[in-house]
């Protein structure tokens, strides 16, 4: 089994659900407390031992790559002013030379197409996918949990969560085989089915570890749900050839592509920060809407 060293981050989306904030700014640069969504995803991947990154970007997304670059003038100014804490923050975000590449998805043909755009980076290696909109608050980073499951099973692993009946049409849904309560065998996958046709109530959330074979299946560029090339369809074609499991991860997921999910994430993450938890709690208890 090859070690997991690579991650692909599809970040070419237009962020229409967050307009007007995302008119001139990448949605993945929106901060939760004080860190942009993209940095949460990268930090989570690094915690799992991943050290090679590929962003699949589009027009207007250069800030995402710059965020991980060396900010020479800013660092010089901070050093002059002896701002050690701020300097450390910058260094924590910075990528070692050559650790990050960006490829362009010129046209928005779907998540499967975005991953296929990273095929040269992926080569013959297993790789992780992190969708930065899905932010997960957990004691053990979700990708660390998935990487353990990958080492256990030697095959494809996706993070899964139970969803409400009426929400099944928003996700990739599993058809489930053997289930030990933590790991479930994936027998089938359907992208955004009608709730009444969904094979289970287990949905795929935005964390995957896949074998490179998926690229061969995506390369046919067949359109699926929403007339897009779906990653779910590419993954479904691997079932039966290689082990495929869903992992019920421990943690709470926030859909930061959605305004309410994003606000909930702000509060939940702020409550985890010792220096601000008390102030946030007090505000939530005492705030009265004024006329
Ligand atoms: C994508 C995938 C879907 C998955 C979801 C998780 O959908 O296509 O299978 O369940 O991410 O967030 P999207 O949210 O891009 O519509």
Short mmCIF file of N, CA, C and O in Angstrom, two decimals, residues 47-117:
data_model
loop_
_atom_site.label_atom_id
_atom_site.label_comp_id
_atom_site.label_asym_id
_atom_site.label_seq_id
_atom_site.Cartn_x
_atom_site.Cartn_y
_atom_site.Cartn_z
N UNK A 47 -2.05 17.64 8.99
CA UNK A 47 -2.11 16.84 10.22
C UNK A 47 -2.11 15.35 9.88
O UNK A 47 -1.66 14.52 10.68
N UNK A 48 -2.59 15.00 8.68
CA UNK A 48 -2.64 13.59 8.26
C UNK A 48 -1.35 13.17 7.54
O UNK A 48 -1.30 12.09 6.95
N UNK A 49 -0.35 14.03 7.54
CA UNK A 49 0.94 13.68 6.95
C UNK A 49 1.05 14.03 5.47
O UNK A 49 2.04 13.71 4.82
N UNK A 50 0.05 14.70 4.93
CA UNK A 50 0.06 15.09 3.52
C UNK A 50 1.01 16.28 3.34
O UNK A 50 0.96 17.23 4.13
N UNK A 51 1.88 16.20 2.30
CA UNK A 51 2.83 17.29 2.13
C UNK A 51 2.93 17.78 0.68
O UNK A 51 3.81 18.53 0.33
N UNK A 52 2.01 17.30 -0.17
CA UNK A 52 1.97 17.78 -1.56
C UNK A 52 0.54 18.18 -1.88
O UNK A 52 -0.38 17.38 -1.67
N UNK A 53 0.38 19.39 -2.40
CA UNK A 53 -0.97 19.93 -2.58
C UNK A 53 -1.19 20.41 -4.00
O UNK A 53 -0.30 21.01 -4.60
N UNK A 54 -2.38 20.18 -4.48
CA UNK A 54 -2.77 20.70 -5.79
C UNK A 54 -4.11 21.41 -5.66
O UNK A 54 -5.11 20.80 -5.26
N UNK A 55 -4.12 22.70 -5.96
CA UNK A 55 -5.39 23.44 -5.98
C UNK A 55 -5.90 23.46 -7.40
O UNK A 55 -5.14 23.80 -8.32
N UNK A 56 -7.16 23.11 -7.56
CA UNK A 56 -7.77 23.23 -8.88
C UNK A 56 -8.55 24.54 -8.86
O UNK A 56 -9.60 24.64 -8.24
N UNK A 57 -7.96 25.55 -9.50
CA UNK A 57 -8.49 26.91 -9.39
C UNK A 57 -9.19 27.34 -10.68
O UNK A 57 -9.26 26.58 -11.64
N UNK A 58 -9.67 28.55 -10.64
CA UNK A 58 -10.28 29.14 -11.83
C UNK A 58 -9.95 30.62 -11.83
O UNK A 58 -9.14 31.09 -11.02
N UNK A 59 -10.61 31.36 -12.69
CA UNK A 59 -10.34 32.80 -12.77
C UNK A 59 -10.69 33.49 -11.46
O UNK A 59 -11.66 33.12 -10.80
N UNK A 60 -9.88 34.47 -11.07
CA UNK A 60 -10.15 35.26 -9.87
C UNK A 60 -9.81 34.54 -8.58
O UNK A 60 -10.26 34.93 -7.51
N UNK A 61 -8.99 33.49 -8.67
CA UNK A 61 -8.72 32.70 -7.47
C UNK A 61 -7.26 32.78 -7.03
O UNK A 61 -6.81 31.96 -6.22
N UNK A 62 -6.51 33.75 -7.56
CA UNK A 62 -5.07 33.80 -7.26
C UNK A 62 -4.78 34.02 -5.78
O UNK A 62 -3.75 33.58 -5.28
N UNK A 63 -5.70 34.69 -5.05
CA UNK A 63 -5.46 34.93 -3.62
C UNK A 63 -5.26 33.62 -2.86
O UNK A 63 -4.53 33.57 -1.87
N UNK A 64 -5.89 32.55 -3.35
CA UNK A 64 -5.78 31.26 -2.67
C UNK A 64 -4.36 30.73 -2.71
O UNK A 64 -3.87 30.14 -1.75
N UNK A 65 -3.70 30.94 -3.83
CA UNK A 65 -2.31 30.48 -3.96
C UNK A 65 -1.40 31.44 -3.18
O UNK A 65 -0.49 31.01 -2.47
N UNK A 66 -1.68 32.73 -3.28
CA UNK A 66 -0.84 33.72 -2.59
C UNK A 66 -0.89 33.57 -1.08
O UNK A 66 0.08 33.88 -0.39
N UNK A 67 -2.02 33.11 -0.58
CA UNK A 67 -2.15 32.96 0.87
C UNK A 67 -1.06 32.04 1.45
O UNK A 67 -0.69 32.18 2.61
N UNK A 68 -0.57 31.11 0.65
CA UNK A 68 0.42 30.15 1.15
C UNK A 68 1.84 30.50 0.70
O UNK A 68 2.78 29.76 0.94
N UNK A 69 1.99 31.66 0.08
CA UNK A 69 3.28 32.12 -0.41
C UNK A 69 4.01 32.88 0.70
O UNK A 69 3.46 33.15 1.77
N UNK A 70 5.26 33.27 0.43
CA UNK A 70 6.01 34.12 1.37
C UNK A 70 5.57 35.56 1.13
O UNK A 70 5.61 36.05 0.01
N UNK A 71 5.14 36.26 2.21
CA UNK A 71 4.73 37.67 2.09
C UNK A 71 5.93 38.51 2.55
O UNK A 71 6.01 38.92 3.71
N UNK A 72 6.87 38.74 1.64
CA UNK A 72 8.17 39.30 2.00
C UNK A 72 8.09 40.65 2.71
O UNK A 72 8.62 40.83 3.81
N UNK A 73 7.36 41.60 2.10
CA UNK A 73 7.29 42.96 2.69
C UNK A 73 6.60 42.93 4.05
O UNK A 73 7.03 43.57 5.00
N UNK A 74 5.49 42.18 4.11
CA UNK A 74 4.73 42.08 5.36
C UNK A 74 5.61 41.51 6.47
O UNK A 74 5.65 42.02 7.60
N UNK A 75 6.35 40.45 6.13
CA UNK A 75 7.23 39.82 7.13
C UNK A 75 8.30 40.78 7.60
O UNK A 75 8.61 40.86 8.80
N UNK A 76 8.88 41.53 6.65
CA UNK A 76 9.95 42.48 7.01
C UNK A 76 9.40 43.53 7.98
O UNK A 76 10.04 43.87 8.98
N UNK A 77 8.21 44.03 7.71
CA UNK A 77 7.59 45.04 8.57
C UNK A 77 7.31 44.46 9.96
O UNK A 77 7.59 45.09 10.98
N UNK A 78 6.77 43.26 9.98
CA UNK A 78 6.46 42.64 11.28
C UNK A 78 7.74 42.39 12.09
O UNK A 78 7.76 42.59 13.30
N UNK A 79 8.81 42.01 11.39
CA UNK A 79 10.08 41.75 12.07
C UNK A 79 10.63 43.05 12.67
O UNK A 79 11.05 43.07 13.82
N UNK A 80 10.55 44.12 11.88
CA UNK A 80 10.99 45.45 12.36
C UNK A 80 10.25 45.86 13.63
O UNK A 80 10.81 46.45 14.53
N UNK A 81 8.97 45.52 13.66
CA UNK A 81 8.13 45.92 14.80
C UNK A 81 8.09 44.86 15.90
O UNK A 81 7.31 44.95 16.84
N UNK A 82 8.90 43.82 15.70
CA UNK A 82 9.01 42.72 16.67
C UNK A 82 7.66 42.07 17.00
O UNK A 82 7.35 41.76 18.15
N UNK A 83 6.84 41.86 15.96
CA UNK A 83 5.52 41.22 16.14
C UNK A 83 5.68 39.71 15.96
O UNK A 83 5.40 39.17 14.88
N UNK A 84 6.13 39.05 17.02
CA UNK A 84 6.47 37.62 16.93
C UNK A 84 5.24 36.73 16.72
O UNK A 84 5.30 35.78 15.94
N UNK A 85 4.14 37.03 17.40
CA UNK A 85 2.95 36.19 17.27
C UNK A 85 2.43 36.22 15.84
O UNK A 85 2.10 35.19 15.26
N UNK A 86 2.37 37.42 15.28
CA UNK A 86 1.87 37.58 13.91
C UNK A 86 2.81 36.89 12.91
O UNK A 86 2.35 36.26 11.96
N UNK A 87 4.12 37.00 13.16
CA UNK A 87 5.08 36.34 12.27
C UNK A 87 4.88 34.82 12.29
O UNK A 87 4.93 34.17 11.25
N UNK A 88 4.63 34.29 13.47
CA UNK A 88 4.42 32.84 13.59
C UNK A 88 3.17 32.43 12.80
O UNK A 88 3.18 31.40 12.11
N UNK A 89 2.12 33.26 12.88
CA UNK A 89 0.90 32.95 12.13
C UNK A 89 1.20 32.85 10.63
O UNK A 89 0.71 31.95 9.95
N UNK A 90 2.00 33.78 10.13
CA UNK A 90 2.35 33.75 8.71
C UNK A 90 3.14 32.50 8.38
O UNK A 90 2.90 31.84 7.36
N UNK A 91 4.10 32.17 9.23
CA UNK A 91 4.94 30.99 8.95
C UNK A 91 4.13 29.70 9.00
O UNK A 91 4.39 28.77 8.26
N UNK A 92 3.12 29.67 9.88
CA UNK A 92 2.29 28.47 9.96
C UNK A 92 1.52 28.21 8.67
O UNK A 92 1.25 27.07 8.31
N UNK A 93 1.14 29.29 7.98
CA UNK A 93 0.36 29.15 6.75
C UNK A 93 1.25 28.84 5.55
O UNK A 93 0.81 28.22 4.58
N UNK A 94 2.50 29.27 5.61
CA UNK A 94 3.38 29.18 4.46
C UNK A 94 3.68 27.74 4.01
O UNK A 94 3.78 26.86 4.84
N UNK A 95 3.79 27.56 2.69
CA UNK A 95 4.13 26.25 2.14
C UNK A 95 5.63 26.15 1.93
O UNK A 95 6.25 27.12 1.48
N UNK A 96 6.23 24.99 2.18
CA UNK A 96 7.64 24.81 1.79
C UNK A 96 7.76 24.94 0.27
O UNK A 96 6.78 24.67 -0.44
N UNK A 97 8.93 25.35 -0.23
CA UNK A 97 9.07 25.52 -1.68
C UNK A 97 8.68 24.26 -2.45
O UNK A 97 9.07 23.16 -2.07
N UNK A 98 7.87 24.44 -3.47
CA UNK A 98 7.51 23.32 -4.34
C UNK A 98 6.42 22.40 -3.82
O UNK A 98 6.07 21.41 -4.46
N UNK A 99 5.86 22.70 -2.64
CA UNK A 99 4.87 21.78 -2.05
C UNK A 99 3.47 22.00 -2.59
O UNK A 99 2.58 21.18 -2.38
N UNK A 100 3.27 23.13 -3.29
CA UNK A 100 1.92 23.39 -3.80
C UNK A 100 1.94 23.74 -5.28
O UNK A 100 2.76 24.55 -5.71
N UNK A 101 1.04 23.13 -6.02
CA UNK A 101 0.87 23.52 -7.42
C UNK A 101 -0.59 23.90 -7.63
O UNK A 101 -1.46 23.55 -6.83
N UNK A 102 -0.83 24.65 -8.69
CA UNK A 102 -2.21 25.00 -9.03
C UNK A 102 -2.45 24.64 -10.49
O UNK A 102 -1.57 24.85 -11.34
N UNK A 103 -3.60 24.03 -10.76
CA UNK A 103 -4.00 23.80 -12.15
C UNK A 103 -5.33 24.51 -12.34
O UNK A 103 -6.04 24.78 -11.38
N UNK A 104 -5.66 24.81 -13.58
CA UNK A 104 -6.90 25.54 -13.84
C UNK A 104 -7.97 24.61 -14.39
O UNK A 104 -7.71 23.78 -15.26
N UNK A 105 -9.16 24.79 -13.86
CA UNK A 105 -10.33 24.16 -14.48
C UNK A 105 -10.99 25.30 -15.26
O UNK A 105 -11.68 26.13 -14.68
N UNK A 106 -10.76 25.34 -16.55
CA UNK A 106 -11.19 26.53 -17.32
C UNK A 106 -12.70 26.68 -17.40
O UNK A 106 -13.21 27.78 -17.50
N UNK A 107 -13.39 25.53 -17.39
CA UNK A 107 -14.86 25.59 -17.49
C UNK A 107 -15.47 24.78 -16.35
O UNK A 107 -14.96 23.72 -15.99
N UNK A 108 -16.57 25.27 -15.76
CA UNK A 108 -17.13 24.58 -14.60
C UNK A 108 -17.96 23.37 -15.00
O UNK A 108 -19.18 23.43 -15.08
N UNK A 109 -17.27 22.25 -15.25
CA UNK A 109 -17.99 21.06 -15.73
C UNK A 109 -18.27 20.06 -14.62
O UNK A 109 -18.69 18.94 -14.88
N UNK A 110 -18.03 20.46 -13.36
CA UNK A 110 -18.37 19.56 -12.25
C UNK A 110 -17.16 19.11 -11.45
O UNK A 110 -16.01 19.29 -11.87
N UNK A 111 -17.46 18.53 -10.28
CA UNK A 111 -16.40 18.11 -9.35
C UNK A 111 -15.52 17.01 -9.96
O UNK A 111 -14.30 17.00 -9.80
N UNK A 112 -16.14 16.09 -10.68
CA UNK A 112 -15.38 15.00 -11.31
C UNK A 112 -14.39 15.56 -12.33
O UNK A 112 -13.23 15.13 -12.40
N UNK A 113 -14.83 16.55 -13.06
CA UNK A 113 -13.96 17.19 -14.05
C UNK A 113 -12.81 17.93 -13.37
O UNK A 113 -11.66 17.89 -13.81
N UNK A 114 -13.13 18.59 -12.22
CA UNK A 114 -12.08 19.31 -11.47
C UNK A 114 -10.99 18.35 -11.03
O UNK A 114 -9.79 18.64 -11.17
N UNK A 115 -11.39 17.18 -10.53
CA UNK A 115 -10.39 16.20 -10.06
C UNK A 115 -9.59 15.66 -11.25
O UNK A 115 -8.37 15.51 -11.18
N UNK A 116 -10.25 15.44 -12.35
CA UNK A 116 -9.57 14.96 -13.56
C UNK A 116 -8.52 15.98 -14.02
O UNK A 116 -7.46 15.61 -14.53
N UNK A 117 -8.81 17.28 -13.81
CA UNK A 117 -7.85 18.33 -14.17
C UNK A 117 -6.53 18.19 -13.39
O UNK A 117 -5.51 18.71 -13.80
#
